[in-house]
Short mmCIF file of C-alpha atoms and ligand atoms in Angstrom, two decimals:
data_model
loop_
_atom_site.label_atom_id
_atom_site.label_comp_id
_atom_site.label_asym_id
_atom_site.label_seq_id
_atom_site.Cartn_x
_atom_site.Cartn_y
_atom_site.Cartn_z
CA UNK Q 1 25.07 -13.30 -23.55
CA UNK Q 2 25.07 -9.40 -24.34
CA UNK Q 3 25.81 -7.64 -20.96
CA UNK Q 4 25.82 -3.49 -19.96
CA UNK Q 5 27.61 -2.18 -17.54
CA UNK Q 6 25.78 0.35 -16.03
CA UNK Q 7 27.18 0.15 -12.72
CA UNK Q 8 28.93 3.39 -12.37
CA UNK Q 9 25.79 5.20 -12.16
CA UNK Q 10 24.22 5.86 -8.59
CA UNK Q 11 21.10 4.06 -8.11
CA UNK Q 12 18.85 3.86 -4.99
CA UNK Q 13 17.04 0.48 -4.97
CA UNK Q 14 13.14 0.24 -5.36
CA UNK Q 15 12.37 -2.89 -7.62
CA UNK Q 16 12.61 -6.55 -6.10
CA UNK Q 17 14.52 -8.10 -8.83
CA UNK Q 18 13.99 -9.75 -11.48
CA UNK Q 19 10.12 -9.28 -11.83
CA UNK Q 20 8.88 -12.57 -12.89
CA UNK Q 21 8.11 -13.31 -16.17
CA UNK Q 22 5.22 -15.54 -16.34
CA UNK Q 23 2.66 -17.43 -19.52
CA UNK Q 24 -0.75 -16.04 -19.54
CA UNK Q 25 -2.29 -19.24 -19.48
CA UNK Q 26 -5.46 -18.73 -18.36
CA UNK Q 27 -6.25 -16.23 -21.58
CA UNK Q 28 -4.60 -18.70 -23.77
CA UNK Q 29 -6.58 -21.31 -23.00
CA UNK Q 30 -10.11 -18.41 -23.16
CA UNK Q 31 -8.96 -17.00 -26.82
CA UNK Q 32 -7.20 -20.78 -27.65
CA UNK Q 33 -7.24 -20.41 -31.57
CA UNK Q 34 -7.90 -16.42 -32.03
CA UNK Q 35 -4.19 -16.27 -30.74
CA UNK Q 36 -2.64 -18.19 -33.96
CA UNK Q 37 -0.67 -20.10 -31.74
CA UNK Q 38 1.43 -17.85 -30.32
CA UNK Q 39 2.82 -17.52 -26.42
CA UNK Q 40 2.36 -14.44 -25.07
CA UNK Q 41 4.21 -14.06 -21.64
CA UNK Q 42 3.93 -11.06 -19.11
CA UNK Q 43 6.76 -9.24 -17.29
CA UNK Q 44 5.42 -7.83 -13.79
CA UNK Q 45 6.93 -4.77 -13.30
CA UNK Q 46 3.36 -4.11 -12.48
CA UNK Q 47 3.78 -5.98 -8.56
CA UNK Q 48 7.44 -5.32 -7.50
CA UNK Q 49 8.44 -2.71 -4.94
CA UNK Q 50 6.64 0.12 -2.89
CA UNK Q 51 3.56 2.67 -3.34
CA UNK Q 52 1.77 -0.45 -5.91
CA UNK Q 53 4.44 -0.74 -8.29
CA UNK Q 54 4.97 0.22 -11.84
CA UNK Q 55 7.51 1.12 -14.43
CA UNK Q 56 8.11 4.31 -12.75
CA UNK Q 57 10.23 2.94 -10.15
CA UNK Q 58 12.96 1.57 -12.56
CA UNK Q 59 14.01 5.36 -13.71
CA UNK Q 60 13.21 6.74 -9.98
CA UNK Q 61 16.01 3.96 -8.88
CA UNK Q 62 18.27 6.51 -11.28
CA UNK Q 63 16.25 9.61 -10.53
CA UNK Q 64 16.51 9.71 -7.01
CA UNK Q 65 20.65 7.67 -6.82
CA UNK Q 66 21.41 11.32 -8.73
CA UNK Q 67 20.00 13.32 -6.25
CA UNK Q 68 21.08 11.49 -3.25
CA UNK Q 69 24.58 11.15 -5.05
CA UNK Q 70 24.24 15.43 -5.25
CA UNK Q 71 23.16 16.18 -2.03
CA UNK Q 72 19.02 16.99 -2.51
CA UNK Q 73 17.24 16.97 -0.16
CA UNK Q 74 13.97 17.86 -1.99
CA UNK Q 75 12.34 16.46 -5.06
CA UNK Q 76 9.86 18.19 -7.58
CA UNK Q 77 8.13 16.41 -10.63
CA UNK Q 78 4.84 17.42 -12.81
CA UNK Q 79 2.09 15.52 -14.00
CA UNK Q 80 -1.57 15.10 -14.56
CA UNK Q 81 -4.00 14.45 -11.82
CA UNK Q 82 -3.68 10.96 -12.16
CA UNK Q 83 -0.15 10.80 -12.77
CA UNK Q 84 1.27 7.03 -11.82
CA UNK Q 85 4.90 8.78 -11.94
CA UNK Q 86 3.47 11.50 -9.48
CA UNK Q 87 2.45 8.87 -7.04
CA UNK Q 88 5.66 6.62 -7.22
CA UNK Q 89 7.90 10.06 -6.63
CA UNK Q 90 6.18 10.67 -3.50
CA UNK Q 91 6.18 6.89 -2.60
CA UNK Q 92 10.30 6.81 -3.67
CA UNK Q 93 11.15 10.06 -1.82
CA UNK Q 94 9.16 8.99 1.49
CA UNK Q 95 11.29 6.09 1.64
CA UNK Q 96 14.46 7.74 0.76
CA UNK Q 97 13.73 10.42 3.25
CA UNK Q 98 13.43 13.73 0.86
CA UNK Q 99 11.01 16.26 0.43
CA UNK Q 100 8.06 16.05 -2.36
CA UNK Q 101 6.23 18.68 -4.51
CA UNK Q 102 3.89 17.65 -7.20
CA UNK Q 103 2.52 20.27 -10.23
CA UNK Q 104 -0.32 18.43 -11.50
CA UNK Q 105 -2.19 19.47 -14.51
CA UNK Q 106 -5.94 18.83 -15.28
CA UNK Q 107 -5.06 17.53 -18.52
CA UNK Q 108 -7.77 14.96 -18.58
CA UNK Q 109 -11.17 16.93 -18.91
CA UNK Q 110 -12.79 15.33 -15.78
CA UNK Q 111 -14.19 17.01 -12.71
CA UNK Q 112 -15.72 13.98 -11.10
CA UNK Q 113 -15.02 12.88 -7.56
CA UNK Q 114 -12.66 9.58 -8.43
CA UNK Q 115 -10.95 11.35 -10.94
CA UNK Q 116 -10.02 14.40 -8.62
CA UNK Q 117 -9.62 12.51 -5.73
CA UNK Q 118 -9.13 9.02 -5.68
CA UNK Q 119 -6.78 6.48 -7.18
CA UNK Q 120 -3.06 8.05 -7.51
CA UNK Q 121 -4.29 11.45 -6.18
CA UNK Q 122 -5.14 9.71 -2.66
CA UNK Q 123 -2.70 7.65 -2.88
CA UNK Q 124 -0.18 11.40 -3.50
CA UNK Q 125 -1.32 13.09 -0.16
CA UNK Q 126 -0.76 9.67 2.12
CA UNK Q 127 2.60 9.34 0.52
CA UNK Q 128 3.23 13.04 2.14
CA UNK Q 129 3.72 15.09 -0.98
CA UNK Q 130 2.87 19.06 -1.17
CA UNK Q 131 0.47 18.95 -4.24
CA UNK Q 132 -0.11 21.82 -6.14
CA UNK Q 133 -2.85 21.42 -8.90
CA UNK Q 134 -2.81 23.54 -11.76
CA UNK Q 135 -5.80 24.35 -14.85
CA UNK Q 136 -5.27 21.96 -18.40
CA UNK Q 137 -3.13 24.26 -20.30
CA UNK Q 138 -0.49 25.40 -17.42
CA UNK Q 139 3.57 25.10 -17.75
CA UNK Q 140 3.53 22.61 -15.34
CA UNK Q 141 7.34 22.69 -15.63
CA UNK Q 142 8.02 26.12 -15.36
CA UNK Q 143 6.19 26.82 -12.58
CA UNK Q 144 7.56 23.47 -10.76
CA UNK Q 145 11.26 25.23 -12.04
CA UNK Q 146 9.92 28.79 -10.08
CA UNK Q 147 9.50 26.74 -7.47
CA UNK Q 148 12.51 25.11 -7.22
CA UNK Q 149 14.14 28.51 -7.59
CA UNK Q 150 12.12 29.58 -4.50
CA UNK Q 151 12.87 26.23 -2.28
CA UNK Q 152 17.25 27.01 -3.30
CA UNK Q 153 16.90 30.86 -2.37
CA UNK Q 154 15.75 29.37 1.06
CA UNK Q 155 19.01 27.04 1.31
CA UNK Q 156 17.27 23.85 -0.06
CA UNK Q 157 19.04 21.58 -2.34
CA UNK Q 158 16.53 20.98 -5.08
CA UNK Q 159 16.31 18.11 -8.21
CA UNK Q 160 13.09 18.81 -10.49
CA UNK Q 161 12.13 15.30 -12.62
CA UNK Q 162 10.47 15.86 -16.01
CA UNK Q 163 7.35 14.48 -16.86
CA UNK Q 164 7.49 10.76 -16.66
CA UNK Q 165 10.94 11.01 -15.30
CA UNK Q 166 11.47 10.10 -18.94
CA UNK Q 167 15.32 12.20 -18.63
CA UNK Q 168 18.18 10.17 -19.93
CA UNK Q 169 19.03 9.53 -16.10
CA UNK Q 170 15.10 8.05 -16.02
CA UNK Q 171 15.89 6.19 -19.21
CA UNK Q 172 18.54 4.26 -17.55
CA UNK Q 173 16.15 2.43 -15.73
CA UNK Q 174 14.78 0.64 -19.11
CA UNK Q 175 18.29 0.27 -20.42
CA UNK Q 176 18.67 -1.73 -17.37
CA UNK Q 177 15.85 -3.95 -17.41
CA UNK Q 178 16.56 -4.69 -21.08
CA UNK Q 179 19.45 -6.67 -19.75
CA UNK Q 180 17.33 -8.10 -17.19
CA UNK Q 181 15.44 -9.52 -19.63
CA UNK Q 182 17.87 -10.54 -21.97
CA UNK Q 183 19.47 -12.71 -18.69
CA UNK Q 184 15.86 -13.99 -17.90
CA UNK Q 185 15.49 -15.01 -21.35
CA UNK Q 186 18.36 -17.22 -21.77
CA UNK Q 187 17.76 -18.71 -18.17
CA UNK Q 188 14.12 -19.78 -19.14
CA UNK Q 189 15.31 -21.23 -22.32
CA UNK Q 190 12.73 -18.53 -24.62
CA UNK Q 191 13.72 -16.68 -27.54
CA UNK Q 192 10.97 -13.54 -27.54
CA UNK Q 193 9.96 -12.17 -30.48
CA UNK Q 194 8.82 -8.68 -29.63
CA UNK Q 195 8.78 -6.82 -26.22
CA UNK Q 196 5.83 -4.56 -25.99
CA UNK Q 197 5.47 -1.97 -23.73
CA UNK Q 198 2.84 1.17 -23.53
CA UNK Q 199 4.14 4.86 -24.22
CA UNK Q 200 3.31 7.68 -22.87
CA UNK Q 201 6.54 10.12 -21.94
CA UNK Q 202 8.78 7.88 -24.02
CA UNK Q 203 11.57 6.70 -21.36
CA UNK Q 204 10.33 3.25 -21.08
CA UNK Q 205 10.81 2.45 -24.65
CA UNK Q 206 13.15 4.48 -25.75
CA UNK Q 207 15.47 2.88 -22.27
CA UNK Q 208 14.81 -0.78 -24.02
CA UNK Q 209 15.85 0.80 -26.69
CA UNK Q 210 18.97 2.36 -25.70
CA UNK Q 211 19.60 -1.03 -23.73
CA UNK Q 212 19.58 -3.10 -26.94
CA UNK Q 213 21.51 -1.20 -28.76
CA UNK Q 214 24.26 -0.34 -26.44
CA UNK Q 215 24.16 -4.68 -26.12
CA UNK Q 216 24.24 -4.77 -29.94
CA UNK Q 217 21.02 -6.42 -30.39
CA UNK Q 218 18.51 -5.58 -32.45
CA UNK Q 219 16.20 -2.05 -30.92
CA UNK Q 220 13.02 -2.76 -33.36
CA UNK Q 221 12.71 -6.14 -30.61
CA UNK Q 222 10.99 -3.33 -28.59
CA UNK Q 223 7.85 -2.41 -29.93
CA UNK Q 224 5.53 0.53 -28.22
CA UNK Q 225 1.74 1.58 -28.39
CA UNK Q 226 1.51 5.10 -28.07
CA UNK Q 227 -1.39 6.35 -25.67
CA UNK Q 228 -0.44 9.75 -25.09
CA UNK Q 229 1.46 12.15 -28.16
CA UNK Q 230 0.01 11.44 -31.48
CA UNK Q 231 2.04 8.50 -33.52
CA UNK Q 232 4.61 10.98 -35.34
CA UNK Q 233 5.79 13.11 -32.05
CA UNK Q 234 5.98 9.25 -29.65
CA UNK Q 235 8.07 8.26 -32.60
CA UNK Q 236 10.31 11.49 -32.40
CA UNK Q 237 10.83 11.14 -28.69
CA UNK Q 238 11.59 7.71 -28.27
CA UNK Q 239 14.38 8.50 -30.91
CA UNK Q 240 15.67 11.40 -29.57
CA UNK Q 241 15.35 10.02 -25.76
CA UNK Q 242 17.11 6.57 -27.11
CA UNK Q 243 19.65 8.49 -28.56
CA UNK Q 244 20.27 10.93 -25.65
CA UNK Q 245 20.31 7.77 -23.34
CA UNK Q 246 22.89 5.98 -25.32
CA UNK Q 247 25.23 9.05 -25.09
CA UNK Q 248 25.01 9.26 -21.45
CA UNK Q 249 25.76 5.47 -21.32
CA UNK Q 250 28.91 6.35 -23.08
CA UNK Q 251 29.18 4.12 -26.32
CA UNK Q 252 29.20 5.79 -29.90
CA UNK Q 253 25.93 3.58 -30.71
CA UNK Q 254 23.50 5.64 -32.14
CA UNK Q 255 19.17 4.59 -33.71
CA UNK Q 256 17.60 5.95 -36.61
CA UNK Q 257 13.81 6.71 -37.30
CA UNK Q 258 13.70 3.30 -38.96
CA UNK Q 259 14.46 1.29 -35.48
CA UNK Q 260 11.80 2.89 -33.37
CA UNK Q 261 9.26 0.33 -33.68
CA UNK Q 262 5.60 2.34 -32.47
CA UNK Q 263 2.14 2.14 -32.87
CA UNK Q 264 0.08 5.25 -32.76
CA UNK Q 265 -3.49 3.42 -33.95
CA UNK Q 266 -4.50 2.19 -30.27
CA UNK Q 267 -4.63 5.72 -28.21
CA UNK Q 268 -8.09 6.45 -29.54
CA UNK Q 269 -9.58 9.81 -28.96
CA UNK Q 270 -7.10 11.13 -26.95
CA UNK Q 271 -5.25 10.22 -23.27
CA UNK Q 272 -6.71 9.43 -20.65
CA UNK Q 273 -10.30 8.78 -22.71
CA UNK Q 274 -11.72 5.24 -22.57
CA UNK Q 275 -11.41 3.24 -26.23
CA UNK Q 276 -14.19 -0.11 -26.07
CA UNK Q 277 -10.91 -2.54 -27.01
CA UNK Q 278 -9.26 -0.74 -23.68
CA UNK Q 279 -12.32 -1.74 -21.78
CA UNK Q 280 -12.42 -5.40 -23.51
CA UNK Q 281 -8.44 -5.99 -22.78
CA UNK Q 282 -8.75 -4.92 -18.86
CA UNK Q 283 -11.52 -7.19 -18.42
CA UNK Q 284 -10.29 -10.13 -20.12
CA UNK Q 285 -6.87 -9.88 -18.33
CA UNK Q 286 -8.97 -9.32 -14.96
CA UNK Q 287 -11.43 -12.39 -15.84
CA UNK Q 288 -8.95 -14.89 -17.20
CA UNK Q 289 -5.53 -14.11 -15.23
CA UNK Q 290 -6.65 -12.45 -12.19
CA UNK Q 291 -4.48 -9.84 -13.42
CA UNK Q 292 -4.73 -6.02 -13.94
CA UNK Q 293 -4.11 -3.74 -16.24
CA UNK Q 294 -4.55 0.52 -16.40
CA UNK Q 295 -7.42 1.78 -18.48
CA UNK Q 296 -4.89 4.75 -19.86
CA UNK Q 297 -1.58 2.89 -20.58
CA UNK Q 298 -1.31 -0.63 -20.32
CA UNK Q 299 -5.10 -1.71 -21.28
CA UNK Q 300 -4.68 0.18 -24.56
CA UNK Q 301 -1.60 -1.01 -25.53
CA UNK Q 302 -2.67 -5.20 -24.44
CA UNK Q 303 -5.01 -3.95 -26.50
CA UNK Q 304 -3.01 -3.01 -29.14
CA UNK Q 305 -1.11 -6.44 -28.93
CA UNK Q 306 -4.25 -8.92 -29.34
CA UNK Q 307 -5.32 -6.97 -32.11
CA UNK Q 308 -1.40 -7.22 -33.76
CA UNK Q 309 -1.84 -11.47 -32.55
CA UNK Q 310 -5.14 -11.72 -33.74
CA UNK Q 311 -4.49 -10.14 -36.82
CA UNK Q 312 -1.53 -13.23 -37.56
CA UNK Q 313 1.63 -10.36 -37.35
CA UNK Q 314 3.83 -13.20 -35.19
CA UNK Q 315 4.15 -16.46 -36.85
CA UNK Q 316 2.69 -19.72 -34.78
CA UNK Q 317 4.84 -20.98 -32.10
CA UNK Q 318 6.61 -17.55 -31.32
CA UNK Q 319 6.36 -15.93 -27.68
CA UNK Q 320 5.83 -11.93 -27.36
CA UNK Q 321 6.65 -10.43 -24.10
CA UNK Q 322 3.97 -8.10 -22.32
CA UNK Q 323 5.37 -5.13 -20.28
CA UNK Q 324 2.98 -4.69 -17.07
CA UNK Q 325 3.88 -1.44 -16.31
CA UNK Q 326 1.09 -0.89 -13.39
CA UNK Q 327 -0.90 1.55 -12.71
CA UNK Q 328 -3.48 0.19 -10.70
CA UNK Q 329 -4.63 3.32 -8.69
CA UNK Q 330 -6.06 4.71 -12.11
CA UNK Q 331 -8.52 1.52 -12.15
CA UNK Q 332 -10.39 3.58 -9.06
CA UNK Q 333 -10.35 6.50 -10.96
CA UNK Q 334 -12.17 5.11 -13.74
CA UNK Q 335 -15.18 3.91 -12.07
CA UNK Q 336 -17.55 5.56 -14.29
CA UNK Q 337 -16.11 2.65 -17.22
CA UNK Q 338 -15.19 -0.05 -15.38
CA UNK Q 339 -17.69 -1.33 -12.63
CA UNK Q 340 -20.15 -3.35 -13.93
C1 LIG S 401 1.17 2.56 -15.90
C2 LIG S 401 2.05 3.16 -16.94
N1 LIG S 401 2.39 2.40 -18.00
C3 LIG S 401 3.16 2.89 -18.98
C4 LIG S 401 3.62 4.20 -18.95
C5 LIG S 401 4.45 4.68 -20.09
O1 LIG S 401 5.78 4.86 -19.72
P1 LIG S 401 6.63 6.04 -20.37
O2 LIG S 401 6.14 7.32 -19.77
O3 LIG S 401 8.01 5.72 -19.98
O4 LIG S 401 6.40 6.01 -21.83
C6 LIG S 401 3.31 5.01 -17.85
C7 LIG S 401 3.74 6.42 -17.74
O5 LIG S 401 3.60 7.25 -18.57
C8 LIG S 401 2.49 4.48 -16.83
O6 LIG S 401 2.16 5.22 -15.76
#
C-alpha cells in the first residue's frame, strides 16, 4: 500500500484516529433504486475530537504543532461570523494552552439573533477567544496582521492562521488523512471510487490532493463541491494550494488544472444562502441516518453527490466516500430554514 511520511512535521494531536468509515444504510434502503446501485459510505471527521468536531481540526493538528514547535504563545485567525474554523481555533488553543483572537467578518448578510449569536459564535466566547467583529467588506487579514504586530511590540510571540487554516502547513492535515484512508480502505476490503468532500477555503481538497499525489495515486479520486468562490477561482486554489502543499512535503510531484476534480453547480446563490436541495440533503441524512450535516458546506455538497448518483455518473456496484466535515453549530444558526 502507498504510504507518506509526514512524520517530521510537528503536530499537536486533536482527532481520535481513524474516524470511522461507515455505509449509510438507512438512506440506502429510503432512496433503494434512485441510487443506481451504488454504496455510498461516510467518513466522520464530523464526531472525532474536541469543540464538536470537524475537518478543521486535521490542519489545526499542523497549525498549532508549528506554533508550539516556534514558541507562540498566542494564536490569531479570521473568519465569518459563523466560521466552523473560528470555533475549532479557540477550542484547539484552549486545550493547548495559548491565547485566541478571532477577526470575524459579516460576510453573510444576516442580522438576526442565531446568526449573530448562536451556533459557532457562542460556542467562540465559551471557548475563551477575544472576538473582534468586523463590517462585510473588511481586510479581515490585515487588520488580524496589525494586530499581531501590536500583541509582538508587547513581547508576545504571535502565529496568525489564514482563513480556513487552508496554509500549506493546514493542508498537511488532508495529505494526512488521505493516507488514512487509503490504510482504511485496504483493511475493509473496499475499493472507493470517488472521495467527495465540500470546499470552501480549498485546504481540505487540495490536502487529499497533495496526499495522493505525493502516494502516486491518482488526485482526480478526490472530487470537491464548491460552496464558497465561484467554480473557476475553487478550481485555481485547490491547484495552487495542492501544489504549494506538495512542495512543502518535499517530493518534485507536481498537479495540473486537469486533476482538480470540482464542482461549482451546487453553491447556489452565494455562501452561506440556503439552496432547497441543501435543505432536502440535511433532512434526509437527519431522517434516515440520524446523522447531520451543515446547511453551508456539507449539506450542499451531499447534495451535490445524490444529484451526481442519481444522475447514473458511478457505475452500479461502486462505493463513493462522503467527507463529514462537521459543522454542526451552524445547524442553530439556521433556524429560520431548518425547524419545521
Ligand atoms: C463544516 C465544513 N465543511 C467543509 C469545509 C471546507 O473545507 P475547506 O475550507 O478546507 O475547503 C469547511 C470550511 O471551510 C467547514 O467548516
Amino acid at each position: 500500500m502507498p504510504t507518506l511520511d509526514l512524520a517530521r512535521f510537528p503536530r499537536l494531536p486533536l482527532v481520535t484516529r481513524p474516524t470511522p468509515i461507515e455505509p449509510l444504510d438507512g438512506l440506502t434502503a429510503h432512496l433503494g433504486d434512485a441510487l443506481n446501485g451504488v454504496r455510498i459510505f461516510v467518513k466522520r471527521d464530523d464526531v472525532a475530537g474536541i469543540g464538536l468536531g470537524g475537518n478543521k481540526l486535521r490542519k489545526l493538528e499542523y497549525l498549532l504543532g508549528a506554533a508550539k514547535a516556534a514558541g507562540a504563545d498566542t494564536a490569531i485567525t479570521v473568519g465569518g461570523i459563523q466560521s466552523n474554523h473560528a470555533r475549532l481555533t479557540a477550542a484547539a488553543t484552549a486545550r493547548a494552552g495559548l491565547a485566541c483572537e478571532l477577526f470575524l467578518t459579516r460576510s453573510v448578510p444576516r442580522q438576526d439573533p442565531d446568526y449573530t449569536g448562536n451556533g459557532n459564535r457562542l460556542l467562540d466566547d465559551l471557548f475563551g477567544a477575544t472576538v473582534h467583529e468586523l463590517p462585510g467588506d473588511a481586510d479581515s487579514l490585515a487588520a488580524a496582521e496589525a494586530r499581531a504586530d501590536a500583541l509582538r511590540a508587547q513581547g508576545r510571540t504571535v502565529y496568525t492562521f489564514p482563513s480556513g487554516g487552508s496554509s500549506p502547513t493546514g493542508c498537511l492535515g488532508y495529505a494526512n488523512c488521505a493516507t488514512e484512508i487509503l490504510a482504511q480502505t485496504e483493511a475493509l476490503g473496499l475499493t472507493f471510487t470517488q472521495i467527495v468532500t465540500a470546499n470552501g477555503s480549498a485546504g481540505t481538497h487540495a490536502g487529499l490532493v497533495a496526499g495522493l499525489a505525493a502516494m502516486a495515486c491518482d488526485p482526480r479520486l478526490a472530487k470537491s463541491f464548491a460552496v464558497l468562490a465561484e467554480e473557476p477561482r475553487a478550481r485555481a486554489e485547490v491547484l495552487d494550494k495542492a501544489n504549494a502543499t506538495l512542495a512543502l512535503i518535499g517530493t518534485e510531484r507536481r498537479v495540473g488544472p486537469e486533476d482538480i476534480n470540482l464542482d461549482g453547480r451546487h453553491r447556489g446563490p452565494g455562501y452561506g444562502i440556503p439552496t432547497a436541495s441543501m435543505l432536502v440533503a440535511v433532512r434526509l441524512m437527519a431522517r434516515t441516518e440520524g446523522k447531520l450535516l451543515d446547511p453551508v458546506y456539507s449539506g450542499k455538497a451531499f447534495a451535490g453527490l445524490l444529484h451526481d448518483v442519481r444522475a447514473g455518473l458511478y457505475p452500479a456496484g461502486s462505493s463513493v466516500l462522503f467527507l463529514m466535515t462537521g459543522g454542526t453549530p451552524g445547524i442553530f444558526a439556521y433556524k429560520d430554514v431548518l425547524a419545521g
